[in-house]
């Protein structure tokens, strides 16, 4: 049996936190919510969201779980976009009132932009090159003999 963490009441207004916020926060994070958007949804400040994370471990775990799943889904989609993919597709057509359904396969070519993003984030690829130059730099006076007085 686990012990409940007792939080000393400091006075002031009662907390707006409810245990139902845990599942709501997880669902919102699955949709890409940030701590700021959670605060807006629950009509509290972002610092209150941070306090709830400390005071209610189940709330923090719900947020973590939702964000991890959402990030994994995006990474999966980006990977497929980067490498190319195919999936079954039913082509539906209507010719003179006759509806036909033709099973096909849709193909998506690899996307170099998505591949670059994937590699940059996973392998520490850089989008700029650093070039070292050693040697002497020579400058010339291009005055061509024009005198100024």
PDB file of C-alpha atoms in Angstrom:
ATOM      1  CA  UNK A   1       0.000   0.000   0.000  1.00  0.00           C
ATOM      2  CA  UNK A   2       1.439   3.383  -0.995  1.00  0.00           C
ATOM      3  CA  UNK A   3       1.343   6.385   1.253  1.00  0.00           C
ATOM      4  CA  UNK A   4      -0.389   9.524   0.034  1.00  0.00           C
ATOM      5  CA  UNK A   5       1.776  12.618  -0.042  1.00  0.00           C
ATOM      6  CA  UNK A   6       0.416  15.218   2.343  1.00  0.00           C
ATOM      7  CA  UNK A   7       0.688  18.786   1.106  1.00  0.00           C
ATOM      8  CA  UNK A   8       0.452  21.397   3.826  1.00  0.00           C
ATOM      9  CA  UNK A   9      -2.275  23.951   3.149  1.00  0.00           C
ATOM     10  CA  UNK A  10      -0.733  27.408   2.879  1.00  0.00           C
ATOM     11  CA  UNK A  11      -4.066  29.145   2.937  1.00  0.00           C
ATOM     12  CA  UNK A  12      -5.533  31.081   0.048  1.00  0.00           C
ATOM     13  CA  UNK A  13      -7.965  29.843  -2.550  1.00  0.00           C
ATOM     14  CA  UNK A  14      -8.502  26.095  -2.860  1.00  0.00           C
ATOM     15  CA  UNK A  15      -6.685  24.354  -5.690  1.00  0.00           C
ATOM     16  CA  UNK A  16      -8.494  23.955  -9.002  1.00  0.00           C
ATOM     17  CA  UNK A  17      -6.788  20.573  -9.455  1.00  0.00           C
ATOM     18  CA  UNK A  18      -9.023  17.521  -9.772  1.00  0.00           C
ATOM     19  CA  UNK A  19      -7.940  13.931 -10.385  1.00  0.00           C
ATOM     20  CA  UNK A  20      -9.893  14.025 -13.662  1.00  0.00           C
ATOM     21  CA  UNK A  21      -7.293  16.537 -14.900  1.00  0.00           C
ATOM     22  CA  UNK A  22      -4.805  13.655 -15.243  1.00  0.00           C
ATOM     23  CA  UNK A  23      -6.631  11.965 -18.122  1.00  0.00           C
ATOM     24  CA  UNK A  24      -7.555  15.302 -19.688  1.00  0.00           C
ATOM     25  CA  UNK A  25      -3.912  16.409 -19.627  1.00  0.00           C
ATOM     26  CA  UNK A  26      -2.773  13.125 -21.179  1.00  0.00           C
ATOM     27  CA  UNK A  27      -5.326  13.387 -24.005  1.00  0.00           C
ATOM     28  CA  UNK A  28      -4.373  17.008 -24.666  1.00  0.00           C
ATOM     29  CA  UNK A  29      -0.673  16.102 -24.759  1.00  0.00           C
ATOM     30  CA  UNK A  30      -1.442  13.298 -27.222  1.00  0.00           C
ATOM     31  CA  UNK A  31      -2.763  16.085 -29.458  1.00  0.00           C
ATOM     32  CA  UNK A  32       0.424  18.126 -29.036  1.00  0.00           C
ATOM     33  CA  UNK A  33      -0.442  20.328 -26.065  1.00  0.00           C
ATOM     34  CA  UNK A  34       2.350  22.236 -24.339  1.00  0.00           C
ATOM     35  CA  UNK A  35       2.402  23.249 -20.680  1.00  0.00           C
ATOM     36  CA  UNK A  36       1.223  26.708 -21.777  1.00  0.00           C
ATOM     37  CA  UNK A  37      -1.755  25.282 -23.653  1.00  0.00           C
ATOM     38  CA  UNK A  38      -2.579  23.035 -20.662  1.00  0.00           C
ATOM     39  CA  UNK A  39      -2.598  26.129 -18.465  1.00  0.00           C
ATOM     40  CA  UNK A  40      -4.950  27.861 -20.905  1.00  0.00           C
ATOM     41  CA  UNK A  41      -7.237  24.814 -21.006  1.00  0.00           C
ATOM     42  CA  UNK A  42      -7.443  24.490 -17.214  1.00  0.00           C
ATOM     43  CA  UNK A  43      -7.672  28.288 -16.840  1.00  0.00           C
ATOM     44  CA  UNK A  44      -4.622  28.524 -14.590  1.00  0.00           C
ATOM     45  CA  UNK A  45      -1.105  29.918 -14.927  1.00  0.00           C
ATOM     46  CA  UNK A  46       1.787  27.896 -16.282  1.00  0.00           C
ATOM     47  CA  UNK A  47       3.399  28.056 -12.823  1.00  0.00           C
ATOM     48  CA  UNK A  48       0.268  26.370 -11.427  1.00  0.00           C
ATOM     49  CA  UNK A  49       0.718  23.546 -13.948  1.00  0.00           C
ATOM     50  CA  UNK A  50       4.303  23.186 -12.707  1.00  0.00           C
ATOM     51  CA  UNK A  51       3.080  23.133  -9.076  1.00  0.00           C
ATOM     52  CA  UNK A  52       0.521  20.459  -9.920  1.00  0.00           C
ATOM     53  CA  UNK A  53       3.304  18.355 -11.444  1.00  0.00           C
ATOM     54  CA  UNK A  54       5.168  18.483  -8.122  1.00  0.00           C
ATOM     55  CA  UNK A  55       2.154  18.025  -5.858  1.00  0.00           C
ATOM     56  CA  UNK A  56       0.397  15.355  -7.947  1.00  0.00           C
ATOM     57  CA  UNK A  57       2.753  12.724  -9.409  1.00  0.00           C
ATOM     58  CA  UNK A  58      -0.108  11.138 -11.356  1.00  0.00           C
ATOM     59  CA  UNK A  59      -0.639  14.450 -13.170  1.00  0.00           C
ATOM     60  CA  UNK A  60       3.050  14.638 -14.096  1.00  0.00           C
ATOM     61  CA  UNK A  61       3.042  11.015 -15.295  1.00  0.00           C
ATOM     62  CA  UNK A  62      -0.045  11.634 -17.445  1.00  0.00           C
ATOM     63  CA  UNK A  63       1.646  14.596 -19.125  1.00  0.00           C
ATOM     64  CA  UNK A  64       4.859  12.628 -19.700  1.00  0.00           C
ATOM     65  CA  UNK A  65       2.995   9.670 -21.150  1.00  0.00           C
ATOM     66  CA  UNK A  66       0.932  11.831 -23.498  1.00  0.00           C
ATOM     67  CA  UNK A  67       3.961  13.784 -24.751  1.00  0.00           C
ATOM     68  CA  UNK A  68       6.052  10.618 -25.231  1.00  0.00           C
ATOM     69  CA  UNK A  69       3.357   8.927 -27.306  1.00  0.00           C
ATOM     70  CA  UNK A  70       2.769  12.068 -29.378  1.00  0.00           C
ATOM     71  CA  UNK A  71       6.511  12.484 -30.019  1.00  0.00           C
ATOM     72  CA  UNK A  72       6.826   8.814 -30.977  1.00  0.00           C
ATOM     73  CA  UNK A  73       3.938   9.139 -33.443  1.00  0.00           C
ATOM     74  CA  UNK A  74       5.526  12.167 -35.084  1.00  0.00           C
ATOM     75  CA  UNK A  75       8.913  10.438 -35.262  1.00  0.00           C
ATOM     76  CA  UNK A  76       7.250   7.405 -36.862  1.00  0.00           C
ATOM     77  CA  UNK A  77       5.464   9.548 -39.454  1.00  0.00           C
ATOM     78  CA  UNK A  78       8.620  11.544 -40.207  1.00  0.00           C
ATOM     79  CA  UNK A  79      10.598   8.318 -40.649  1.00  0.00           C
ATOM     80  CA  UNK A  80       8.047   6.974 -43.143  1.00  0.00           C
ATOM     81  CA  UNK A  81       8.022  10.268 -45.011  1.00  0.00           C
ATOM     82  CA  UNK A  82      11.837  10.254 -45.140  1.00  0.00           C
ATOM     83  CA  UNK A  83      12.153   6.672 -46.405  1.00  0.00           C
ATOM     84  CA  UNK A  84       9.060   6.479 -48.586  1.00  0.00           C
ATOM     85  CA  UNK A  85       6.178   4.116 -48.013  1.00  0.00           C
ATOM     86  CA  UNK A  86       3.115   2.509 -49.544  1.00  0.00           C
ATOM     87  CA  UNK A  87      -0.298   1.484 -48.299  1.00  0.00           C
ATOM     88  CA  UNK A  88      -3.404  -0.246 -49.681  1.00  0.00           C
ATOM     89  CA  UNK A  89      -6.021   2.076 -51.146  1.00  0.00           C
ATOM     90  CA  UNK A  90      -9.443   1.521 -52.704  1.00  0.00           C
ATOM     91  CA  UNK A  91     -10.065   3.635 -55.803  1.00  0.00           C
ATOM     92  CA  UNK A  92     -13.791   4.364 -56.110  1.00  0.00           C
ATOM     93  CA  UNK A  93     -15.169   5.507 -59.450  1.00  0.00           C
ATOM     94  CA  UNK A  94     -18.561   6.119 -61.022  1.00  0.00           C
ATOM     95  CA  UNK A  95     -19.022   5.490 -64.725  1.00  0.00           C
ATOM     96  CA  UNK A  96     -22.538   6.051 -66.071  1.00  0.00           C
ATOM     97  CA  UNK A  97     -24.062   5.147 -62.720  1.00  0.00           C
ATOM     98  CA  UNK A  98     -21.933   2.033 -62.182  1.00  0.00           C
ATOM     99  CA  UNK A  99     -19.809   2.338 -59.101  1.00  0.00           C
ATOM    100  CA  UNK A 100     -16.605   0.337 -59.075  1.00  0.00           C
ATOM    101  CA  UNK A 101     -14.109  -0.199 -56.315  1.00  0.00           C
ATOM    102  CA  UNK A 102     -10.615  -1.084 -57.461  1.00  0.00           C
ATOM    103  CA  UNK A 103      -8.053  -2.145 -54.842  1.00  0.00           C
ATOM    104  CA  UNK A 104      -4.753  -0.373 -55.502  1.00  0.00           C
ATOM    105  CA  UNK A 105      -1.576   0.512 -53.665  1.00  0.00           C
ATOM    106  CA  UNK A 106      -0.550   4.114 -53.130  1.00  0.00           C
ATOM    107  CA  UNK A 107       3.177   4.844 -53.209  1.00  0.00           C
ATOM    108  CA  UNK A 108       4.914   7.827 -51.670  1.00  0.00           C
ATOM    109  CA  UNK A 109       8.481   8.578 -52.712  1.00  0.00           C
ATOM    110  CA  UNK A 110      11.100   9.360 -50.076  1.00  0.00           C
ATOM    111  CA  UNK A 111      11.250  13.031 -49.139  1.00  0.00           C
ATOM    112  CA  UNK A 112      14.774  14.449 -48.867  1.00  0.00           C
ATOM    113  CA  UNK A 113      13.625  17.278 -46.593  1.00  0.00           C
ATOM    114  CA  UNK A 114      12.132  14.814 -44.124  1.00  0.00           C
ATOM    115  CA  UNK A 115      15.245  12.639 -44.385  1.00  0.00           C
ATOM    116  CA  UNK A 116      17.421  15.648 -43.602  1.00  0.00           C
ATOM    117  CA  UNK A 117      15.329  16.544 -40.557  1.00  0.00           C
ATOM    118  CA  UNK A 118      15.440  12.936 -39.358  1.00  0.00           C
ATOM    119  CA  UNK A 119      19.209  12.655 -39.753  1.00  0.00           C
ATOM    120  CA  UNK A 120      19.819  16.076 -38.239  1.00  0.00           C
ATOM    121  CA  UNK A 121      17.860  15.161 -35.121  1.00  0.00           C
ATOM    122  CA  UNK A 122      19.000  11.542 -34.795  1.00  0.00           C
ATOM    123  CA  UNK A 123      22.608  11.670 -35.960  1.00  0.00           C
ATOM    124  CA  UNK A 124      23.681  15.214 -35.148  1.00  0.00           C
ATOM    125  CA  UNK A 125      24.041  16.134 -38.811  1.00  0.00           C
ATOM    126  CA  UNK A 126      24.792  19.793 -39.379  1.00  0.00           C
ATOM    127  CA  UNK A 127      23.307  22.029 -42.053  1.00  0.00           C
ATOM    128  CA  UNK A 128      26.429  24.195 -42.260  1.00  0.00           C
ATOM    129  CA  UNK A 129      30.029  23.358 -42.830  1.00  0.00           C
ATOM    130  CA  UNK A 130      32.841  24.852 -40.824  1.00  0.00           C
ATOM    131  CA  UNK A 131      35.937  25.595 -42.894  1.00  0.00           C
ATOM    132  CA  UNK A 132      39.281  26.461 -41.379  1.00  0.00           C
ATOM    133  CA  UNK A 133      41.588  28.707 -43.344  1.00  0.00           C
ATOM    134  CA  UNK A 134      45.249  28.908 -42.608  1.00  0.00           C
ATOM    135  CA  UNK A 135      47.609  31.136 -44.452  1.00  0.00           C
ATOM    136  CA  UNK A 136      48.220  34.735 -45.243  1.00  0.00           C
ATOM    137  CA  UNK A 137      45.663  37.236 -46.496  1.00  0.00           C
ATOM    138  CA  UNK A 138      47.136  39.803 -48.897  1.00  0.00           C
ATOM    139  CA  UNK A 139      45.422  43.118 -49.632  1.00  0.00           C
ATOM    140  CA  UNK A 140      46.193  45.484 -52.476  1.00  0.00           C
ATOM    141  CA  UNK A 141      45.736  49.237 -52.702  1.00  0.00           C
ATOM    142  CA  UNK A 142      43.674  49.819 -55.840  1.00  0.00           C
ATOM    143  CA  UNK A 143      44.292  53.587 -55.997  1.00  0.00           C
ATOM    144  CA  UNK A 144      45.933  53.478 -59.495  1.00  0.00           C
ATOM    145  CA  UNK A 145      47.966  56.617 -58.886  1.00  0.00           C
ATOM    146  CA  UNK A 146      45.100  59.097 -58.360  1.00  0.00           C
ATOM    147  CA  UNK A 147      46.332  61.659 -55.905  1.00  0.00           C
ATOM    148  CA  UNK A 148      44.120  63.430 -53.501  1.00  0.00           C
ATOM    149  CA  UNK A 149      45.211  66.750 -51.987  1.00  0.00           C
TER     150      UNK A 149
END
